[in-house]
Amino acid sequence: MKNLRWQEFFALIYRLFLVFFFYQIARLLFWVFNKDLIKVEGISEYFKLSYYGTAFDTTAILYVNAVFILLSIIPITINTKKSYQKFLFYWYFITNGITYSFNFGDIIYYRFSQARLTSAAIEVGKNENNLGRIFWNALLQHPFVFIWFIVIIFIWIFLYKKVKVNEEKPKQLVSYFISSIVILCITATLVVGGIRGDFKHSTRPINLVDANKQVSNPLQGNLVLNSVFSFFRTLNTNNFKLVHFVDEKFIDKEIQPYKLYNREAEPKPNVVIFIIESFGKEYSGAFNRNTNIKDFVSYTPFFDSLATKSLIFTNAFANGRQSIHGMSSVLAGIPSLTDAFTSSPYSNQKIQSIVSVCNDMGYDTSFYHGAPNGSMGFQGFGNILGFKHYFGKTEYNNDNDFDGIWAIWDEPFFQYFAKNIGKKQPFMSTLFSASSHDPFKVPEKYQNKFKSGPLQIHIPIQYTDYALKKFFETASKQPWYQNTIFVITADHTNQTYYPEYQKAMNRFAIPLLFFSPNSKYNLKGVDDRFAQQMDIYPTLADLLGYNKKIRSWGRSLVSDKNEDYMIVNSDSIQEQLIIGNYIYTFNGKEVTGIYDKTDLALSKNLIKNNLNAEQKLGIEKTKAWYQDYMDRVINRKLR
């Protein structure tokens, strides 16, 4: 039994427990010093938030202590020697002491930054040559924070020494090494799961946005987080930097980041937004009538029929590459560039969006996604946007309809959606679908219902189209249906078959449809103008009769103002903008390419030619838009 190293494993668990305990102490002190900024309704809510914070503490603690854990259990026979244990002691307190101090720095600076520490601080620090004076001034102004830190470290050291490891020499080396290696492998697996946040296939590693998943106020996300997590999670992912290319007058004139529409709409229409997983334009016949693709096959018969009674935009583009990008683009008009806004250090801020507009107008707002709550970061970002209600797999509460990997199958979840919304009017509800996702399966009872195609996604796209049909059959019988505006679009594209959709810009080509059974909204016709996800928010604000100024880089697609378009997305290496008659590629510093707007493959770069007046202005607009984006995101001006 001695060869199983019980005392060493117990000591390791105890020492890690101390880290968890003192992280909670740091969280409590953070709240005590900033409770006027982060409202918490009583002790019970605080304990709930601190409990949720444990997941973020786990990731941070395992980041910092991964080497310590390895050194504590690696089988080298000298682990229990006093000299080795002394080495572990210093390693433990140097690494934990330095990173633990991040939390105390935030106790002070949260009041100024309104956000947890992120790696963006490194960039800020590079521009400061008086960091020493800033540090000492902070200590002088807030001596009790420093005193608390020192006191806690001394208590921590005292408690650490309460559990000692006595020197023992292994007698049976074979069993010693075998058992140690087994424990090492198990521990490594647990560490990986702890750093990710869980072992589920359906969720990505937890990020800053996830801190808002269980909060009643977005600001409480900063209490759920800890500064070590927020710093390490944003390392090497922050390409957000302030730039200056043009003056503000140029931005106000040419970019027009604020819009104002004057439309009367009484009674206020309900709004239902479908963001369909991977629902590329390529799959729909209604959006390909003029593409002249030989032997084109549509996989969306219901969607095609609905399009004949709707206002559709046949040249619409996504503003991002992933699902969470689609959510921010559609609902808040915020695209994701080389780095995603939603996983950036700046995502946790007040954001004006169609959600906040509807809330301001007295709407009941809700978000539906059939995956495990928190999947894709939707619940956290939904709370940031201000949705009053969130309905996920937990609320659906019937695992018999779970697809086994991602979410509740679309058909039953769409029915749940149709029957659950509209209990309070006016309402705005958004549904993010899930079934048209890798591994591209459909329920067993529909295995032979849909025609196969050259792509795996073609069958699940038909299944989701069928789920849409069934939704509208149910919705049309509801009392709220007649006065509702429906929007259907995609989060991003997916598999492509036709060469037309393998072109660089068409990798972002999505359908965009507005429909209402109420003829007074005049949502019928085919519009071939360039459009994008970012246009949905201002279009709806216009249709709802919201007569206040909104912050938007998109424009209303139904306004008689005939505003200029600026289509924005990124290939993850550089940004791409369609302005006027040209497509511009931009690397954050300079325009690297200019292409004719019909050159969706970006095959002929015109930048080497003599630039005409429109192209020169387009370059300035590209830089101006990027400057305004960075300014608003970084300086938290997205309201």
PDB file of C-alpha atoms in Angstrom, residues 189-433:
ATOM      1  CA  THR A 189      -7.292  13.491 -18.241  1.00  0.00           C
ATOM      2  CA  LEU A 190      -8.988  15.286 -15.355  1.00  0.00           C
ATOM      3  CA  VAL A 191      -6.758  18.321 -15.834  1.00  0.00           C
ATOM      4  CA  VAL A 192      -7.653  18.576 -19.527  1.00  0.00           C
ATOM      5  CA  GLY A 193     -11.360  18.346 -18.698  1.00  0.00           C
ATOM      6  CA  GLY A 194     -10.987  20.943 -15.969  1.00  0.00           C
ATOM      7  CA  ILE A 195      -9.218  23.385 -18.266  1.00  0.00           C
ATOM      8  CA  ARG A 196     -11.864  22.938 -20.987  1.00  0.00           C
ATOM      9  CA  GLY A 197     -14.721  23.298 -18.515  1.00  0.00           C
ATOM     10  CA  ASP A 198     -16.183  19.814 -19.150  1.00  0.00           C
ATOM     11  CA  PHE A 199     -15.807  16.636 -21.217  1.00  0.00           C
ATOM     12  CA  LYS A 200     -18.886  17.152 -23.405  1.00  0.00           C
ATOM     13  CA  HIS A 201     -18.565  16.914 -27.163  1.00  0.00           C
ATOM     14  CA  SER A 202     -21.316  19.495 -27.623  1.00  0.00           C
ATOM     15  CA  THR A 203     -19.645  22.348 -25.797  1.00  0.00           C
ATOM     16  CA  ARG A 204     -16.537  24.286 -26.574  1.00  0.00           C
ATOM     17  CA  PRO A 205     -14.005  25.245 -23.870  1.00  0.00           C
ATOM     18  CA  ILE A 206     -15.549  27.810 -21.548  1.00  0.00           C
ATOM     19  CA  ASN A 207     -14.795  31.394 -22.362  1.00  0.00           C
ATOM     20  CA  LEU A 208     -15.476  34.832 -20.928  1.00  0.00           C
ATOM     21  CA  VAL A 209     -18.948  34.951 -22.467  1.00  0.00           C
ATOM     22  CA  ASP A 210     -19.944  31.844 -20.506  1.00  0.00           C
ATOM     23  CA  ALA A 211     -19.654  33.783 -17.261  1.00  0.00           C
ATOM     24  CA  ASN A 212     -22.937  35.448 -18.213  1.00  0.00           C
ATOM     25  CA  LYS A 213     -24.792  32.173 -18.589  1.00  0.00           C
ATOM     26  CA  GLN A 214     -26.337  32.142 -15.134  1.00  0.00           C
ATOM     27  CA  VAL A 215     -26.449  35.798 -14.159  1.00  0.00           C
ATOM     28  CA  SER A 216     -29.417  38.119 -13.819  1.00  0.00           C
ATOM     29  CA  ASN A 217     -27.328  41.133 -14.778  1.00  0.00           C
ATOM     30  CA  PRO A 218     -24.455  41.071 -17.290  1.00  0.00           C
ATOM     31  CA  LEU A 219     -22.211  42.929 -14.842  1.00  0.00           C
ATOM     32  CA  GLN A 220     -22.397  39.956 -12.508  1.00  0.00           C
ATOM     33  CA  GLY A 221     -20.360  38.016 -15.029  1.00  0.00           C
ATOM     34  CA  ASN A 222     -17.331  39.821 -13.670  1.00  0.00           C
ATOM     35  CA  LEU A 223     -18.055  38.353 -10.253  1.00  0.00           C
ATOM     36  CA  VAL A 224     -18.350  34.848 -11.682  1.00  0.00           C
ATOM     37  CA  LEU A 225     -15.004  35.252 -13.438  1.00  0.00           C
ATOM     38  CA  ASN A 226     -11.604  35.488 -11.841  1.00  0.00           C
ATOM     39  CA  SER A 227      -8.764  37.582 -13.203  1.00  0.00           C
ATOM     40  CA  VAL A 228      -6.422  34.655 -13.792  1.00  0.00           C
ATOM     41  CA  PHE A 229      -8.961  32.939 -16.055  1.00  0.00           C
ATOM     42  CA  SER A 230      -9.782  36.097 -18.020  1.00  0.00           C
ATOM     43  CA  PHE A 231      -6.095  36.825 -18.534  1.00  0.00           C
ATOM     44  CA  PHE A 232      -4.995  33.382 -19.682  1.00  0.00           C
ATOM     45  CA  ARG A 233      -8.106  32.740 -21.788  1.00  0.00           C
ATOM     46  CA  THR A 234      -7.402  35.838 -23.849  1.00  0.00           C
ATOM     47  CA  LEU A 235      -3.661  35.329 -24.289  1.00  0.00           C
ATOM     48  CA  ASN A 236      -2.631  35.247 -27.931  1.00  0.00           C
ATOM     49  CA  THR A 237      -6.207  35.772 -29.087  1.00  0.00           C
ATOM     50  CA  ASN A 238      -6.499  39.530 -28.933  1.00  0.00           C
ATOM     51  CA  ASN A 239      -5.938  41.352 -32.181  1.00  0.00           C
ATOM     52  CA  PHE A 240      -8.133  44.218 -31.093  1.00  0.00           C
ATOM     53  CA  LYS A 241      -6.047  47.384 -31.253  1.00  0.00           C
ATOM     54  CA  LEU A 242      -6.948  51.030 -31.524  1.00  0.00           C
ATOM     55  CA  VAL A 243      -5.970  52.567 -34.839  1.00  0.00           C
ATOM     56  CA  HIS A 244      -6.219  56.038 -36.298  1.00  0.00           C
ATOM     57  CA  PHE A 245      -6.560  56.561 -40.032  1.00  0.00           C
ATOM     58  CA  VAL A 246      -9.160  59.324 -40.422  1.00  0.00           C
ATOM     59  CA  ASP A 247     -10.823  62.005 -38.326  1.00  0.00           C
ATOM     60  CA  GLU A 248     -14.212  61.578 -36.680  1.00  0.00           C
ATOM     61  CA  LYS A 249     -15.927  63.871 -39.172  1.00  0.00           C
ATOM     62  CA  PHE A 250     -15.093  61.462 -41.973  1.00  0.00           C
ATOM     63  CA  ILE A 251     -16.530  58.560 -39.942  1.00  0.00           C
ATOM     64  CA  ASP A 252     -19.733  60.461 -39.171  1.00  0.00           C
ATOM     65  CA  LYS A 253     -20.200  61.352 -42.831  1.00  0.00           C
ATOM     66  CA  GLU A 254     -19.089  58.213 -44.655  1.00  0.00           C
ATOM     67  CA  ILE A 255     -19.623  55.398 -42.129  1.00  0.00           C
ATOM     68  CA  GLN A 256     -22.682  56.815 -40.357  1.00  0.00           C
ATOM     69  CA  PRO A 257     -22.483  54.561 -37.294  1.00  0.00           C
ATOM     70  CA  TYR A 258     -25.826  55.870 -36.028  1.00  0.00           C
ATOM     71  CA  LYS A 259     -29.133  55.499 -37.818  1.00  0.00           C
ATOM     72  CA  LEU A 260     -32.562  57.027 -37.256  1.00  0.00           C
ATOM     73  CA  TYR A 261     -35.796  55.884 -38.860  1.00  0.00           C
ATOM     74  CA  ASN A 262     -39.243  57.400 -38.650  1.00  0.00           C
ATOM     75  CA  ARG A 263     -42.014  54.909 -39.189  1.00  0.00           C
ATOM     76  CA  GLU A 264     -45.317  54.433 -37.432  1.00  0.00           C
ATOM     77  CA  ALA A 265     -46.213  50.874 -36.473  1.00  0.00           C
ATOM     78  CA  GLU A 266     -49.346  50.321 -34.405  1.00  0.00           C
ATOM     79  CA  PRO A 267     -50.045  47.841 -33.057  1.00  0.00           C
ATOM     80  CA  LYS A 268     -46.445  46.794 -32.554  1.00  0.00           C
ATOM     81  CA  PRO A 269     -45.660  43.649 -34.554  1.00  0.00           C
ATOM     82  CA  ASN A 270     -44.278  40.528 -32.910  1.00  0.00           C
ATOM     83  CA  VAL A 271     -40.900  39.356 -34.191  1.00  0.00           C
ATOM     84  CA  VAL A 272     -39.661  35.788 -34.692  1.00  0.00           C
ATOM     85  CA  ILE A 273     -36.072  35.297 -35.842  1.00  0.00           C
ATOM     86  CA  PHE A 274     -34.782  31.951 -37.080  1.00  0.00           C
ATOM     87  CA  ILE A 275     -31.005  31.575 -37.216  1.00  0.00           C
ATOM     88  CA  ILE A 276     -30.617  28.257 -39.018  1.00  0.00           C
ATOM     89  CA  GLU A 277     -27.454  26.254 -38.443  1.00  0.00           C
ATOM     90  CA  SER A 278     -25.240  26.055 -41.570  1.00  0.00           C
ATOM     91  CA  PHE A 279     -28.136  27.136 -43.839  1.00  0.00           C
ATOM     92  CA  GLY A 280     -26.072  28.293 -46.798  1.00  0.00           C
ATOM     93  CA  LYS A 281     -27.647  30.038 -49.764  1.00  0.00           C
ATOM     94  CA  GLU A 282     -26.426  27.195 -51.976  1.00  0.00           C
ATOM     95  CA  TYR A 283     -29.085  24.816 -50.673  1.00  0.00           C
ATOM     96  CA  SER A 284     -32.137  26.913 -51.605  1.00  0.00           C
ATOM     97  CA  GLY A 285     -33.693  27.143 -55.045  1.00  0.00           C
ATOM     98  CA  ALA A 286     -35.481  30.427 -54.330  1.00  0.00           C
ATOM     99  CA  PHE A 287     -32.146  32.159 -53.851  1.00  0.00           C
ATOM    100  CA  ASN A 288     -30.510  30.655 -56.932  1.00  0.00           C
ATOM    101  CA  ARG A 289     -32.979  31.478 -59.675  1.00  0.00           C
ATOM    102  CA  ASN A 290     -30.558  33.880 -61.323  1.00  0.00           C
ATOM    103  CA  THR A 291     -27.250  32.150 -60.639  1.00  0.00           C
ATOM    104  CA  ASN A 292     -27.422  30.083 -63.825  1.00  0.00           C
ATOM    105  CA  ILE A 293     -25.949  27.035 -62.112  1.00  0.00           C
ATOM    106  CA  LYS A 294     -26.374  24.060 -64.417  1.00  0.00           C
ATOM    107  CA  ASP A 295     -28.567  21.252 -63.062  1.00  0.00           C
ATOM    108  CA  PHE A 296     -29.106  23.085 -59.792  1.00  0.00           C
ATOM    109  CA  VAL A 297     -30.985  21.085 -57.142  1.00  0.00           C
ATOM    110  CA  SER A 298     -32.802  22.666 -54.221  1.00  0.00           C
ATOM    111  CA  TYR A 299     -33.051  20.962 -50.839  1.00  0.00           C
ATOM    112  CA  THR A 300     -35.486  23.407 -49.237  1.00  0.00           C
ATOM    113  CA  PRO A 301     -38.956  22.932 -50.798  1.00  0.00           C
ATOM    114  CA  PHE A 302     -40.866  24.627 -47.990  1.00  0.00           C
ATOM    115  CA  PHE A 303     -38.425  27.513 -47.688  1.00  0.00           C
ATOM    116  CA  ASP A 304     -38.654  28.011 -51.462  1.00  0.00           C
ATOM    117  CA  SER A 305     -42.453  28.183 -51.293  1.00  0.00           C
ATOM    118  CA  LEU A 306     -42.347  30.614 -48.372  1.00  0.00           C
ATOM    119  CA  ALA A 307     -39.964  32.806 -50.357  1.00  0.00           C
ATOM    120  CA  THR A 308     -42.634  33.413 -53.007  1.00  0.00           C
ATOM    121  CA  LYS A 309     -44.712  35.163 -50.330  1.00  0.00           C
ATOM    122  CA  SER A 310     -41.801  37.010 -48.709  1.00  0.00           C
ATOM    123  CA  LEU A 311     -39.244  39.744 -49.196  1.00  0.00           C
ATOM    124  CA  ILE A 312     -35.996  37.960 -49.976  1.00  0.00           C
ATOM    125  CA  PHE A 313     -32.449  39.208 -50.499  1.00  0.00           C
ATOM    126  CA  THR A 314     -30.589  37.049 -52.980  1.00  0.00           C
ATOM    127  CA  ASN A 315     -27.137  38.571 -52.383  1.00  0.00           C
ATOM    128  CA  ALA A 316     -26.839  38.385 -48.619  1.00  0.00           C
ATOM    129  CA  PHE A 317     -23.717  37.503 -46.658  1.00  0.00           C
ATOM    130  CA  ALA A 318     -22.810  36.292 -43.184  1.00  0.00           C
ATOM    131  CA  ASN A 319     -20.611  38.535 -41.071  1.00  0.00           C
ATOM    132  CA  GLY A 320     -18.736  35.701 -39.382  1.00  0.00           C
ATOM    133  CA  ARG A 321     -17.521  32.148 -39.639  1.00  0.00           C
ATOM    134  CA  GLN A 322     -18.981  30.425 -36.592  1.00  0.00           C
ATOM    135  CA  SER A 323     -22.328  30.094 -34.869  1.00  0.00           C
ATOM    136  CA  ILE A 324     -21.615  32.568 -32.086  1.00  0.00           C
ATOM    137  CA  HIS A 325     -20.471  35.079 -34.723  1.00  0.00           C
ATOM    138  CA  GLY A 326     -23.861  34.748 -36.374  1.00  0.00           C
ATOM    139  CA  MET A 327     -25.638  35.513 -33.123  1.00  0.00           C
ATOM    140  CA  SER A 328     -23.759  38.772 -32.563  1.00  0.00           C
ATOM    141  CA  SER A 329     -24.115  39.797 -36.217  1.00  0.00           C
ATOM    142  CA  VAL A 330     -27.842  39.076 -36.560  1.00  0.00           C
ATOM    143  CA  LEU A 331     -29.025  40.385 -33.211  1.00  0.00           C
ATOM    144  CA  ALA A 332     -26.538  43.143 -32.414  1.00  0.00           C
ATOM    145  CA  GLY A 333     -25.053  44.043 -35.785  1.00  0.00           C
ATOM    146  CA  ILE A 334     -21.529  43.259 -34.567  1.00  0.00           C
ATOM    147  CA  PRO A 335     -19.406  41.248 -37.003  1.00  0.00           C
ATOM    148  CA  SER A 336     -16.445  39.090 -36.058  1.00  0.00           C
ATOM    149  CA  LEU A 337     -13.227  39.955 -37.775  1.00  0.00           C
ATOM    150  CA  THR A 338      -9.908  38.102 -37.573  1.00  0.00           C
ATOM    151  CA  ASP A 339     -10.703  37.492 -33.928  1.00  0.00           C
ATOM    152  CA  ALA A 340     -14.256  36.890 -32.803  1.00  0.00           C
ATOM    153  CA  PHE A 341     -15.855  39.710 -30.866  1.00  0.00           C
ATOM    154  CA  THR A 342     -17.765  37.234 -28.722  1.00  0.00           C
ATOM    155  CA  SER A 343     -14.594  35.535 -27.465  1.00  0.00           C
ATOM    156  CA  SER A 344     -12.677  38.775 -27.123  1.00  0.00           C
ATOM    157  CA  PRO A 345     -11.882  40.601 -23.894  1.00  0.00           C
ATOM    158  CA  TYR A 346     -14.533  43.159 -24.850  1.00  0.00           C
ATOM    159  CA  SER A 347     -17.620  40.998 -25.262  1.00  0.00           C
ATOM    160  CA  ASN A 348     -18.908  41.617 -21.757  1.00  0.00           C
ATOM    161  CA  GLN A 349     -20.239  45.144 -22.123  1.00  0.00           C
ATOM    162  CA  LYS A 350     -23.552  46.879 -22.623  1.00  0.00           C
ATOM    163  CA  ILE A 351     -24.619  46.443 -26.241  1.00  0.00           C
ATOM    164  CA  GLN A 352     -27.438  48.060 -28.137  1.00  0.00           C
ATOM    165  CA  SER A 353     -29.189  45.416 -30.233  1.00  0.00           C
ATOM    166  CA  ILE A 354     -32.588  44.415 -31.505  1.00  0.00           C
ATOM    167  CA  VAL A 355     -32.986  42.787 -28.073  1.00  0.00           C
ATOM    168  CA  SER A 356     -32.374  46.040 -26.185  1.00  0.00           C
ATOM    169  CA  VAL A 357     -34.572  47.925 -28.667  1.00  0.00           C
ATOM    170  CA  CYS A 358     -37.426  45.484 -28.089  1.00  0.00           C
ATOM    171  CA  ASN A 359     -36.901  45.598 -24.340  1.00  0.00           C
ATOM    172  CA  ASP A 360     -37.051  49.389 -24.534  1.00  0.00           C
ATOM    173  CA  MET A 361     -40.359  49.104 -26.394  1.00  0.00           C
ATOM    174  CA  GLY A 362     -41.882  46.801 -23.775  1.00  0.00           C
ATOM    175  CA  TYR A 363     -41.511  43.542 -25.684  1.00  0.00           C
ATOM    176  CA  ASP A 364     -41.153  40.143 -24.052  1.00  0.00           C
ATOM    177  CA  THR A 365     -37.839  38.806 -25.364  1.00  0.00           C
ATOM    178  CA  SER A 366     -36.642  35.198 -25.431  1.00  0.00           C
ATOM    179  CA  PHE A 367     -33.953  33.002 -26.962  1.00  0.00           C
ATOM    180  CA  TYR A 368     -34.329  29.306 -27.839  1.00  0.00           C
ATOM    181  CA  HIS A 369     -31.591  26.786 -28.520  1.00  0.00           C
ATOM    182  CA  GLY A 370     -32.095  23.059 -28.039  1.00  0.00           C
ATOM    183  CA  ALA A 371     -28.524  22.243 -27.024  1.00  0.00           C
ATOM    184  CA  PRO A 372     -27.337  21.823 -23.431  1.00  0.00           C
ATOM    185  CA  ASN A 373     -27.670  25.195 -21.766  1.00  0.00           C
ATOM    186  CA  GLY A 374     -24.488  27.164 -22.299  1.00  0.00           C
ATOM    187  CA  SER A 375     -23.515  25.401 -25.514  1.00  0.00           C
ATOM    188  CA  MET A 376     -21.806  27.623 -28.068  1.00  0.00           C
ATOM    189  CA  GLY A 377     -21.784  30.462 -25.566  1.00  0.00           C
ATOM    190  CA  PHE A 378     -25.327  31.437 -26.550  1.00  0.00           C
ATOM    191  CA  GLN A 379     -26.749  31.674 -23.055  1.00  0.00           C
ATOM    192  CA  GLY A 380     -23.967  33.900 -21.800  1.00  0.00           C
ATOM    193  CA  PHE A 381     -24.093  36.226 -24.795  1.00  0.00           C
ATOM    194  CA  GLY A 382     -27.894  36.178 -24.677  1.00  0.00           C
ATOM    195  CA  ASN A 383     -27.731  37.516 -21.140  1.00  0.00           C
ATOM    196  CA  ILE A 384     -25.322  40.219 -22.258  1.00  0.00           C
ATOM    197  CA  LEU A 385     -27.791  41.261 -24.964  1.00  0.00           C
ATOM    198  CA  GLY A 386     -30.588  41.306 -22.398  1.00  0.00           C
ATOM    199  CA  PHE A 387     -32.931  38.455 -23.339  1.00  0.00           C
ATOM    200  CA  LYS A 388     -35.522  38.117 -20.589  1.00  0.00           C
ATOM    201  CA  HIS A 389     -35.890  34.356 -21.066  1.00  0.00           C
ATOM    202  CA  TYR A 390     -33.648  31.516 -22.247  1.00  0.00           C
ATOM    203  CA  PHE A 391     -35.006  28.120 -23.291  1.00  0.00           C
ATOM    204  CA  GLY A 392     -32.550  25.289 -23.878  1.00  0.00           C
ATOM    205  CA  LYS A 393     -32.339  21.550 -23.470  1.00  0.00           C
ATOM    206  CA  THR A 394     -32.909  21.909 -19.738  1.00  0.00           C
ATOM    207  CA  GLU A 395     -36.196  23.755 -20.162  1.00  0.00           C
ATOM    208  CA  TYR A 396     -37.319  21.399 -22.933  1.00  0.00           C
ATOM    209  CA  ASN A 397     -36.896  18.604 -20.387  1.00  0.00           C
ATOM    210  CA  ASN A 398     -37.279  15.551 -22.609  1.00  0.00           C
ATOM    211  CA  ASP A 399     -34.067  13.728 -23.461  1.00  0.00           C
ATOM    212  CA  ASN A 400     -35.982  11.283 -25.659  1.00  0.00           C
ATOM    213  CA  ASP A 401     -35.751  13.965 -28.368  1.00  0.00           C
ATOM    214  CA  PHE A 402     -32.019  14.555 -27.867  1.00  0.00           C
ATOM    215  CA  ASP A 403     -29.870  13.735 -30.892  1.00  0.00           C
ATOM    216  CA  GLY A 404     -27.175  12.267 -28.660  1.00  0.00           C
ATOM    217  CA  ILE A 405     -24.496  14.785 -29.527  1.00  0.00           C
ATOM    218  CA  TRP A 406     -25.622  18.364 -29.975  1.00  0.00           C
ATOM    219  CA  ALA A 407     -29.211  19.211 -29.185  1.00  0.00           C
ATOM    220  CA  ILE A 408     -32.913  18.400 -29.325  1.00  0.00           C
ATOM    221  CA  TRP A 409     -33.906  17.461 -32.877  1.00  0.00           C
ATOM    222  CA  ASP A 410     -35.213  20.459 -34.836  1.00  0.00           C
ATOM    223  CA  GLU A 411     -38.733  19.213 -35.506  1.00  0.00           C
ATOM    224  CA  PRO A 412     -39.818  18.683 -31.878  1.00  0.00           C
ATOM    225  CA  PHE A 413     -37.912  21.737 -30.695  1.00  0.00           C
ATOM    226  CA  PHE A 414     -39.519  23.923 -33.377  1.00  0.00           C
ATOM    227  CA  GLN A 415     -42.917  22.670 -32.204  1.00  0.00           C
ATOM    228  CA  TYR A 416     -41.999  23.498 -28.628  1.00  0.00           C
ATOM    229  CA  PHE A 417     -40.985  26.951 -29.848  1.00  0.00           C
ATOM    230  CA  ALA A 418     -44.257  27.498 -31.749  1.00  0.00           C
ATOM    231  CA  LYS A 419     -46.385  26.555 -28.748  1.00  0.00           C
ATOM    232  CA  ASN A 420     -44.335  28.317 -26.086  1.00  0.00           C
ATOM    233  CA  ILE A 421     -43.915  31.806 -27.555  1.00  0.00           C
ATOM    234  CA  GLY A 422     -46.546  34.498 -27.683  1.00  0.00           C
ATOM    235  CA  LYS A 423     -47.916  34.096 -24.186  1.00  0.00           C
ATOM    236  CA  LYS A 424     -47.196  37.762 -23.686  1.00  0.00           C
ATOM    237  CA  GLN A 425     -47.405  40.265 -26.541  1.00  0.00           C
ATOM    238  CA  PRO A 426     -45.725  42.018 -28.164  1.00  0.00           C
ATOM    239  CA  PHE A 427     -42.807  39.605 -28.150  1.00  0.00           C
ATOM    240  CA  MET A 428     -39.519  39.080 -29.889  1.00  0.00           C
ATOM    241  CA  SER A 429     -38.194  35.510 -29.929  1.00  0.00           C
ATOM    242  CA  THR A 430     -35.109  34.070 -31.553  1.00  0.00           C
ATOM    243  CA  LEU A 431     -34.530  30.406 -32.294  1.00  0.00           C
ATOM    244  CA  PHE A 432     -31.099  29.022 -33.149  1.00  0.00           C
ATOM    245  CA  SER A 433     -31.485  25.614 -34.793  1.00  0.00           C
TER     246      SER A 433
END
